[in-house]
C-alpha positions as MATLAB code, in Angstrom:
seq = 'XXXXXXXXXXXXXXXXXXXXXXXXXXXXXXXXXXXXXXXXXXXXXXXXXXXXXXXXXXXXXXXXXXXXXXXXXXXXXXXXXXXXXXXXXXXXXXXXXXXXXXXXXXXXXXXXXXXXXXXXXXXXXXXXXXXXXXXXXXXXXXXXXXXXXXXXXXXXXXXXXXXXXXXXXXXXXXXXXXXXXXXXXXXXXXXXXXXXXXXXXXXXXXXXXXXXXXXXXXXXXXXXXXXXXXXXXXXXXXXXXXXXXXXXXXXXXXXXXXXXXXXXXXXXXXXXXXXXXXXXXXXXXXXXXXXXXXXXXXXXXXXXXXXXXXXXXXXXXXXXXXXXXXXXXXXXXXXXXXXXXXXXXXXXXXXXXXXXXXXXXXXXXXXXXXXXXXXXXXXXXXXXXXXXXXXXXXXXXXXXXXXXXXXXXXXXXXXXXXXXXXXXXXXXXXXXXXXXXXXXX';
ca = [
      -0.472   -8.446  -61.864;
       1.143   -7.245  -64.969;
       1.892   -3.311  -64.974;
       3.556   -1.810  -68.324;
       6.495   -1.095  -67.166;
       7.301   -5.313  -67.337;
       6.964   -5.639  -70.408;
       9.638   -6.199  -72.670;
      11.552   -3.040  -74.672;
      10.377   -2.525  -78.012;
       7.120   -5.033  -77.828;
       3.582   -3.229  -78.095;
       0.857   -5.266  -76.416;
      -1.752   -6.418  -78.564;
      -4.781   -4.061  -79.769;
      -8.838   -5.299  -77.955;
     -11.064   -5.578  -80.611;
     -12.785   -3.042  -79.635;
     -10.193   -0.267  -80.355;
      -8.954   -1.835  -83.527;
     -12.652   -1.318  -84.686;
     -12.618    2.222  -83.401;
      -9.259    2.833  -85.856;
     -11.119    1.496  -88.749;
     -14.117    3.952  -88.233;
     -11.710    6.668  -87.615;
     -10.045    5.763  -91.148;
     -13.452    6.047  -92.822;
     -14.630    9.164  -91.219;
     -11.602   11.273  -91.962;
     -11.729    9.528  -95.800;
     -15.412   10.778  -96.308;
     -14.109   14.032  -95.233;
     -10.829   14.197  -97.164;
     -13.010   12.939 -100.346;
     -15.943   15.441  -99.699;
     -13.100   18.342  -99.638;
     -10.748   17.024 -102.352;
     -13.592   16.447 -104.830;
     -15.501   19.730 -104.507;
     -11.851   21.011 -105.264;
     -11.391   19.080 -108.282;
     -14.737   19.968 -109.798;
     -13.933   23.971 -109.565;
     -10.585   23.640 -111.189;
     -12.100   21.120 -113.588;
     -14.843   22.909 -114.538;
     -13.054   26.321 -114.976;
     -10.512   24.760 -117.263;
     -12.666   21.965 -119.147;
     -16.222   23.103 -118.633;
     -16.444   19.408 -117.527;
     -16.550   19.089 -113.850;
     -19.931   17.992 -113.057;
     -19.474   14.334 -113.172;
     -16.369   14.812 -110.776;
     -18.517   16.455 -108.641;
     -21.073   13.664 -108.726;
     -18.923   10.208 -107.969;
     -16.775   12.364 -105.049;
     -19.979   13.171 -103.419;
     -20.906    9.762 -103.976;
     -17.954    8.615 -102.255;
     -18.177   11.022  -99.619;
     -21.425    9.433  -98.413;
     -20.531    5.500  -98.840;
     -17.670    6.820  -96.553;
     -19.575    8.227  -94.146;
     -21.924    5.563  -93.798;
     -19.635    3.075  -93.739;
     -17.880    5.652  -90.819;
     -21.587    5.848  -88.679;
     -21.743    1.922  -88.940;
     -18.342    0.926  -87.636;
     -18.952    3.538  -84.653;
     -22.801    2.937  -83.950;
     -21.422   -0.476  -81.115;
     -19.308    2.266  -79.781;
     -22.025    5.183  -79.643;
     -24.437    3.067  -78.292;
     -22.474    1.423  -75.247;
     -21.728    5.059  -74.030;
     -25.760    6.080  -74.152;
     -26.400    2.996  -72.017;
     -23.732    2.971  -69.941;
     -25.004    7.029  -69.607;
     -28.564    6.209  -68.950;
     -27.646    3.223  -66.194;
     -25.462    6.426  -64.268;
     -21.932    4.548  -64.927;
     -19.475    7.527  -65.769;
     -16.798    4.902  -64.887;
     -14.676    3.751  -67.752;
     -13.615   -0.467  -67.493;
      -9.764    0.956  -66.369;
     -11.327    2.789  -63.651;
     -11.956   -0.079  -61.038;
      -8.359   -1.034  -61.281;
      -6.667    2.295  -61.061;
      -8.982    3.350  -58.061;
      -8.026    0.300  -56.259;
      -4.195    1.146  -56.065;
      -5.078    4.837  -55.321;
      -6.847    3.639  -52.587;
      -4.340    1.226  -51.190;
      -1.509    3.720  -51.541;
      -3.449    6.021  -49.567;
      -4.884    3.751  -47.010;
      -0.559    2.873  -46.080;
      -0.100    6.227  -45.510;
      -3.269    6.761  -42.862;
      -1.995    7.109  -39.772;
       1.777    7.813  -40.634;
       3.711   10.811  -39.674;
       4.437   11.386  -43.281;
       0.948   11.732  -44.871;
      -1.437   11.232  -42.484;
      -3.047   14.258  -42.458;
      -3.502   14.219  -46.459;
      -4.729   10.570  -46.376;
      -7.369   11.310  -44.410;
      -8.516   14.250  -46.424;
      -8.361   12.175  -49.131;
     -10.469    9.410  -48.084;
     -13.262   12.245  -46.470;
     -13.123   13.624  -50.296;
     -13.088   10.229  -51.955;
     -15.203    7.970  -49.667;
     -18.077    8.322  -51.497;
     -16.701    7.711  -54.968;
     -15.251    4.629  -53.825;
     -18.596    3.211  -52.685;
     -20.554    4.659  -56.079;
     -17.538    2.653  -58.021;
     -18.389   -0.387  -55.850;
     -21.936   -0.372  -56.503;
     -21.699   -0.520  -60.000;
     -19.499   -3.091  -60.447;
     -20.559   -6.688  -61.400;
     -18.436   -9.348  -59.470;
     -16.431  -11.266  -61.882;
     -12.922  -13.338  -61.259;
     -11.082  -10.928  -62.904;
     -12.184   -8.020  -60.555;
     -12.903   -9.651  -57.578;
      -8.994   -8.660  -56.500;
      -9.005   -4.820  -57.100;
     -12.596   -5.009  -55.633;
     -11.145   -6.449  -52.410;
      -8.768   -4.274  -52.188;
     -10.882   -0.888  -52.229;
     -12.987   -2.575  -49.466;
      -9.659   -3.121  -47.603;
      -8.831    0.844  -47.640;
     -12.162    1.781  -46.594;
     -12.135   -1.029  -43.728;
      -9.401    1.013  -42.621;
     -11.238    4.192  -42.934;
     -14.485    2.869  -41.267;
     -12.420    1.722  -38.410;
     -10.449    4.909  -37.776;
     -13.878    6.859  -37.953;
     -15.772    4.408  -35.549;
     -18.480    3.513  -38.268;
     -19.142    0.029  -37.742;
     -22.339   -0.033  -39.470;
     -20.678    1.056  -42.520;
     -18.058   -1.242  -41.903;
     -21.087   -4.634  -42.137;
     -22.296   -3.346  -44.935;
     -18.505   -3.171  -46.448;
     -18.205   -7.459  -45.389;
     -21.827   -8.204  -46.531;
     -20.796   -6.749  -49.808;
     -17.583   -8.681  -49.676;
     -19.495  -11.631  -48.791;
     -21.633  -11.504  -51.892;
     -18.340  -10.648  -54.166;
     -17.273  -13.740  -52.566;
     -20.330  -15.946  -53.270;
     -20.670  -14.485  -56.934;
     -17.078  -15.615  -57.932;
     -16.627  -18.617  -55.626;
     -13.959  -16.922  -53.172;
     -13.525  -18.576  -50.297;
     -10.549  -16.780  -49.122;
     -12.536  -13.486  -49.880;
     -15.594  -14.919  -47.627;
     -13.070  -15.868  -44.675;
     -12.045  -12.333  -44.607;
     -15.663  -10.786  -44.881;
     -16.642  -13.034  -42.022;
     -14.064  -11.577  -39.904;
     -14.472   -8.012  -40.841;
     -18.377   -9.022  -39.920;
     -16.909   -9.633  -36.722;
     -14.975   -6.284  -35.800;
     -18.327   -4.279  -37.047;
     -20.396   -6.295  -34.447;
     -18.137   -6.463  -31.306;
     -17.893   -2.051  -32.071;
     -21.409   -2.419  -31.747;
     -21.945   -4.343  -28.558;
     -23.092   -7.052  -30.191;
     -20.769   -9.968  -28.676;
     -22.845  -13.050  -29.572;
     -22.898  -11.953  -33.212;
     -19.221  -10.997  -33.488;
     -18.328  -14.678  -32.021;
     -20.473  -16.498  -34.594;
     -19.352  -14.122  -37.133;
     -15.356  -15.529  -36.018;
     -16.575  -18.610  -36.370;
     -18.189  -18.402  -39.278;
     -14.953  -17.251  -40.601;
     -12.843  -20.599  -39.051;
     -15.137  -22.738  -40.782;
     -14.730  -20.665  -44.534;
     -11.252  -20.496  -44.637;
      -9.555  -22.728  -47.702;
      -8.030  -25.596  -46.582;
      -5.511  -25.607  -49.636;
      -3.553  -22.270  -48.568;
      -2.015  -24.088  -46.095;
       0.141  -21.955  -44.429;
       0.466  -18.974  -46.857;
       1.182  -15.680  -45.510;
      -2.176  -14.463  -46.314;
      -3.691  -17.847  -44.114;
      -1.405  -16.815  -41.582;
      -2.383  -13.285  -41.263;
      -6.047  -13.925  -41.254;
      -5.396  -16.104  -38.678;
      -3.157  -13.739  -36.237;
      -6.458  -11.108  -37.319;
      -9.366  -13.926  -35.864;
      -6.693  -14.369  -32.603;
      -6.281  -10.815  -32.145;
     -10.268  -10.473  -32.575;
     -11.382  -13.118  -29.941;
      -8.572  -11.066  -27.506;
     -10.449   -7.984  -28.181;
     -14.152  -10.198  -27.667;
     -12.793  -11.234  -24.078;
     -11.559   -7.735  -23.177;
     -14.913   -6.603  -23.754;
     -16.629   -9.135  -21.922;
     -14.503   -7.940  -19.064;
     -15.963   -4.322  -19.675;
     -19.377   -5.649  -19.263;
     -18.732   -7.879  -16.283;
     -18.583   -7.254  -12.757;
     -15.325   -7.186  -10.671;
     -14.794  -10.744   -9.537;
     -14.193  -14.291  -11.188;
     -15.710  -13.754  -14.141;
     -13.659  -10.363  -15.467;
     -10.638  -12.396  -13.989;
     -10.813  -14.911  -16.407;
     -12.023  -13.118  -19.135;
      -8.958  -10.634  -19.424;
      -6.931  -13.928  -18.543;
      -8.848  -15.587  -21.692;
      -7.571  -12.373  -24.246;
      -4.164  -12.584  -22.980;
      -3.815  -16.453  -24.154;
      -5.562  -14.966  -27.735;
      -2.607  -12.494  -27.931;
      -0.227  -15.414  -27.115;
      -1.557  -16.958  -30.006;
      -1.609  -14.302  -32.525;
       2.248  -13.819  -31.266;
       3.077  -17.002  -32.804;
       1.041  -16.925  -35.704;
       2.296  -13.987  -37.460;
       3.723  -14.560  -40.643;
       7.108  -13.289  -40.025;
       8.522   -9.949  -38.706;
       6.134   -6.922  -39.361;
       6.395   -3.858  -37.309;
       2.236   -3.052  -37.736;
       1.702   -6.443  -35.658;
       4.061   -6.167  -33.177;
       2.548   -3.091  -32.347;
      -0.105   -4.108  -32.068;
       0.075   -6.891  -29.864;
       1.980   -5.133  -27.354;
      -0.355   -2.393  -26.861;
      -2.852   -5.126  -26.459;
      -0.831   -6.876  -24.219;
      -0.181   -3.466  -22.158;
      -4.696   -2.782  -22.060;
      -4.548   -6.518  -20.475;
      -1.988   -5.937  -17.869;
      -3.545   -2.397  -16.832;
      -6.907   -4.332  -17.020;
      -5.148   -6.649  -14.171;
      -4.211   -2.904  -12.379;
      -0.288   -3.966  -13.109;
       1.028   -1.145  -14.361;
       4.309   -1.931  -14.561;
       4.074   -5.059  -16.466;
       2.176   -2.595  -18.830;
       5.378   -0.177  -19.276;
       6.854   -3.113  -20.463;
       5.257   -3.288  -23.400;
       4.536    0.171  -24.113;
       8.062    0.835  -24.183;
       8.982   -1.408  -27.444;
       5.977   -0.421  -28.951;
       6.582    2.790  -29.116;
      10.082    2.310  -29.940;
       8.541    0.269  -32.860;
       6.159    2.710  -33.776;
       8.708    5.654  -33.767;
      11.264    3.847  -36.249;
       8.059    2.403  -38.239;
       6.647    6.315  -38.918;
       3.431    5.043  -37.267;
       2.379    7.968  -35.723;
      -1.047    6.129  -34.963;
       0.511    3.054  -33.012;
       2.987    5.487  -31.607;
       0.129    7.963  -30.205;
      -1.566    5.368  -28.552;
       1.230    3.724  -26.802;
       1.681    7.258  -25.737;
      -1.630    7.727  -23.960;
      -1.602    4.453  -22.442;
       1.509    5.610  -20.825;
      -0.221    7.966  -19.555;
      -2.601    5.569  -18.166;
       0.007    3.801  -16.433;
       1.463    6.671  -14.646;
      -2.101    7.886  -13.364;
      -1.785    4.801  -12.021;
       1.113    4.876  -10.236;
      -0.123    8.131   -8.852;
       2.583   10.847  -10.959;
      -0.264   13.058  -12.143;
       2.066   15.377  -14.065;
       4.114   12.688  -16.247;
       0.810   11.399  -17.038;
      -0.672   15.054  -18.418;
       2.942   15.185  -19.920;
       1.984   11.591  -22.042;
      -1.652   12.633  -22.687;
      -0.498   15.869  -24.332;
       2.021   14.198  -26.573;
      -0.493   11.981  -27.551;
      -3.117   14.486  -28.406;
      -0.608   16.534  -30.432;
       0.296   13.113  -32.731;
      -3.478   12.660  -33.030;
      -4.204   15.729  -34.124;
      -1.144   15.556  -36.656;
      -2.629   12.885  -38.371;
      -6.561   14.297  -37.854;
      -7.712   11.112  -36.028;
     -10.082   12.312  -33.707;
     -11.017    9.835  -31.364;
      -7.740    9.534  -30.136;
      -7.487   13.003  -29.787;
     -10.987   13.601  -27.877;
     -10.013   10.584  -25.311;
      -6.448   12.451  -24.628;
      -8.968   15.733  -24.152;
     -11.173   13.701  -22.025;
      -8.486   12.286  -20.058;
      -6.838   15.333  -19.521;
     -10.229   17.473  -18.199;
     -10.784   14.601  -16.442;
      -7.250   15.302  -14.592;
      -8.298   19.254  -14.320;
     -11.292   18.119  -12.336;
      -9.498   15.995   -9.613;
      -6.749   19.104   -9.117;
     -10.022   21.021   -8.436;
      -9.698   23.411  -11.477;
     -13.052   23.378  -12.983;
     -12.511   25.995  -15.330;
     -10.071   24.858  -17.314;
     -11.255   21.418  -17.071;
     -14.526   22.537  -18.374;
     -12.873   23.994  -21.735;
     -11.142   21.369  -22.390;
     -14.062   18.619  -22.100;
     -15.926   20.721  -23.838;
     -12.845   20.204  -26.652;
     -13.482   16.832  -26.429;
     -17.298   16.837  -26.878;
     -16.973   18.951  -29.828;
     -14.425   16.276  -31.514;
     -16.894   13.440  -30.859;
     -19.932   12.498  -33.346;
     -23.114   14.903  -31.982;
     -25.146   11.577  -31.643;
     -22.945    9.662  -30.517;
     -23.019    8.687  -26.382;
     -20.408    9.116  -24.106;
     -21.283    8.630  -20.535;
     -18.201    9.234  -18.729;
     -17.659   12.478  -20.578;
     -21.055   13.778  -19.667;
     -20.490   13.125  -16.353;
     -17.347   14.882  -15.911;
     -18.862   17.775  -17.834;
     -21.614   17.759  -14.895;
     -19.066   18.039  -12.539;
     -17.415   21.156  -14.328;
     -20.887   22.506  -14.140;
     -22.231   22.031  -10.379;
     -19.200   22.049   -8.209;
     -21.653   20.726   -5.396;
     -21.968   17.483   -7.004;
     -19.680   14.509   -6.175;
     -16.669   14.661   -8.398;
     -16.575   10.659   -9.727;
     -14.111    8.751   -9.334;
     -11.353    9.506  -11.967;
      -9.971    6.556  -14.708;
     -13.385    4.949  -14.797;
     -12.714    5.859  -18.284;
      -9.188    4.515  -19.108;
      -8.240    3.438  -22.672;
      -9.899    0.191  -22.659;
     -10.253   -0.049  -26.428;
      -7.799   -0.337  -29.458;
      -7.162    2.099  -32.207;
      -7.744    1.251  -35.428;
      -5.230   -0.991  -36.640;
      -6.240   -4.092  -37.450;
      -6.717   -3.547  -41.405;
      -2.871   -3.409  -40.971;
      -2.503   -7.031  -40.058;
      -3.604   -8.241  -43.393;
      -2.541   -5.459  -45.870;
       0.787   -5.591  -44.812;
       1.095   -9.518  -44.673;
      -0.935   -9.803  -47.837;
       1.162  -12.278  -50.357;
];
């Protein structure tokens, strides 16, 4: 990509058509306008002084409106382009695309930081639908297909941190027909997998495993082992490790959870050896994966062990997402190891970096967690406000079982209090766009 500041001191780029033509319409408009003004001029002074002025009067008049026609023709291709592009609803100009794209990207680094994540989010609420206007009006073409990818990338990112997998198929079904339009398979590998992620948030297993597949099978043989091939990869690993975990959600204790949470820990294994070189974003993530397997396995310990370099990670990386997370499941792991009060002391960290960076999941599952820990210690009150925190985070149609049934017992003390951690962190925050924007070559 070639940005002005390479180009070489003292050398202009050259002119599109398009503006020259503009110039040379400018130049006659201003000359029928000069000449209308210069002759009326001439014909008073010449017709005080020589009683003669009338035929000066007639050829700069003359010339005023051969200039002026000559001005409407040169701008008429220029006139009518904007009524069109004004009657198909296009207020975009052809720079727009381009300069949206790496407004996007820049903010979609800084979601989830400790530096701007706060204002990247408020940026993408505002934005968000400008982006996907600016989408929909754009034809596919090779020499757009890029910046095009890389606003879907920023709102992959966005989709995922709101929980929104619907939007997020429609984002890779649109990618998929970029793809098709301008022959990209690398560009179809990736909608494929981001197919994937939207269908495994939506229960929909089967799909998301056909959908990984689908992407396998896509992927250009001639990148050989690019960065970019290599990322894609680790993402496919990292999204059949997430497939198995929840498969072991769904299953019953026994055999069959057993090896399924044994199955996502060999995906990790993978994805650990197919990164593309040191990057903090997928260490992180693979050791709060790791840690959700061992705690899976109730081995808490083993799960310390990787929380503690991923939040070490995090911390030095600004990634006040990663770091947050690490944080709660912490938290899980002490519950665990029955210390109630270190693991309120991680929950509330955690739910102070979420709310930091306005990602509210995170921060209704450290509420939830938290009430949840209220109504063991028998304190219904205060475990009812702060449930009720949670709820009030969390989409109004959106389902949340667990949550409803601690609520209940906040509500009729008589009831059975469930069992608590029923509801631990099973499920990973939203990193993954990380994994290929970072590793991107």
């Amino acid at each position: 990509m070639t940005f002005p500041a390479d180009e070489k001191a003292g050398e202009q780029p050259p002119e599109k058509p398009a503006k020259q033509e503009r110039r040379r319409g400018d130049f006659f408009g201003i000359s029928a306008l000069a000449s209308a003004l210069l002759s009326g001029l001439a014909g008073d002074k010449l017709s005080q002084s020589l009683d003669s002025g009338g035929w000066v009067s007639v050829v700069g008049f003359s010339l005023t409106i051969l200039f002026a026609l000559i001005w409407a023709i040169y701008n008429a291709p220029v006139g009518l382009r904007r009524f069109r592009r004004w009657r198909a609803g296009t207020p975009h100009e052809p720079g727009e695309l381009r300069t949206a794209a790496e407004e996007a990207e820049q903010w979609s680094i800084s979601l989830g930081s400790d530096a701007g994540g706060m204002a990247a989010a408020e940026w993408f609420q505002q934005h968000e639908p400008r982006l996907r206007e600016l989408l929909s009006h754009e034809k596919p073409r090779d020499e757009n297909a890029d910046d095009i990818a890389r606003i879907c990338d920023a709102l992959e990112g966005w989709y995922l941190r709101r929980r929104e997998p619907a939007l997020l198929l429609e984002l890779s079904e649109f990618l998929s027909a970029v793809a098709d339009g301008c022959g990209r398979r690398d560009l179809a590998e990736l909608a494929a997998a981001r197919a994937a992620t939207a269908y495994r948030l939506m229960g929909e297993l089967e799909a998301a495993s056909t959908r990984l597949g689908i992407s396998d099978n896509v992927a250009p043989a001639r990148r050989g082992h690019s960065r970019t091939a290599a990322a894609l990869t680790t993402r496919r690993q990292v999204e059949r490790a997430l497939l198995h975990l929840a498969r072991a959600e769904q299953a019953p204790a026994g055999n069959d959870r057993d090896e399924a949470v044994l199955n996502a820990r060999d995906r990790l294994d993978d994805a650990r050896l197919s990164r593309p070189g040191p990057d903090f974003a997928g260490e992180i993530a693979i050791h709060i994966n790791l840690a959700i397997v061992h705690l899976y396995q109730q081995d808490p310990e083993s799960a310390l062990d990787q929380l503690r370099p991923a939040a070490a990670q995090a911390s030095s990386a600004g990634d006040a997402s990663g770091l947050a997370h690490a944080l709660e499941l912490t938290g899980v792991a002490a519950w665990m190891q029955r210390n109630a009060q270190e693991a309120k002391k991680w929950w509330q960290q955690a739910e102070h970096l979420y709310s930091e960076i306005d990602e509210r999941e995170g921060q209704a599952r450290c509420l939830q967690h938290l009430g949840s820990a209220e109504v063991v210690a028998g304190r219904l009150d205060n475990a009812r406000a702060i449930l009720e925190q949670s709820a009030t985070l969390r989409e109004p149609d959106s389902s949340h079982p667990i949550l409803t049934k601690y609520l209940k017992a906040t509500r009729d003390p008589t009831d059975p209090q469930p069992a608590f951690l029923e509801d631990s962190p099973r499920h990973t925050p939203s990193w993954l766009h990380h994994l290929l924007k970072r590793w991107r070559s």
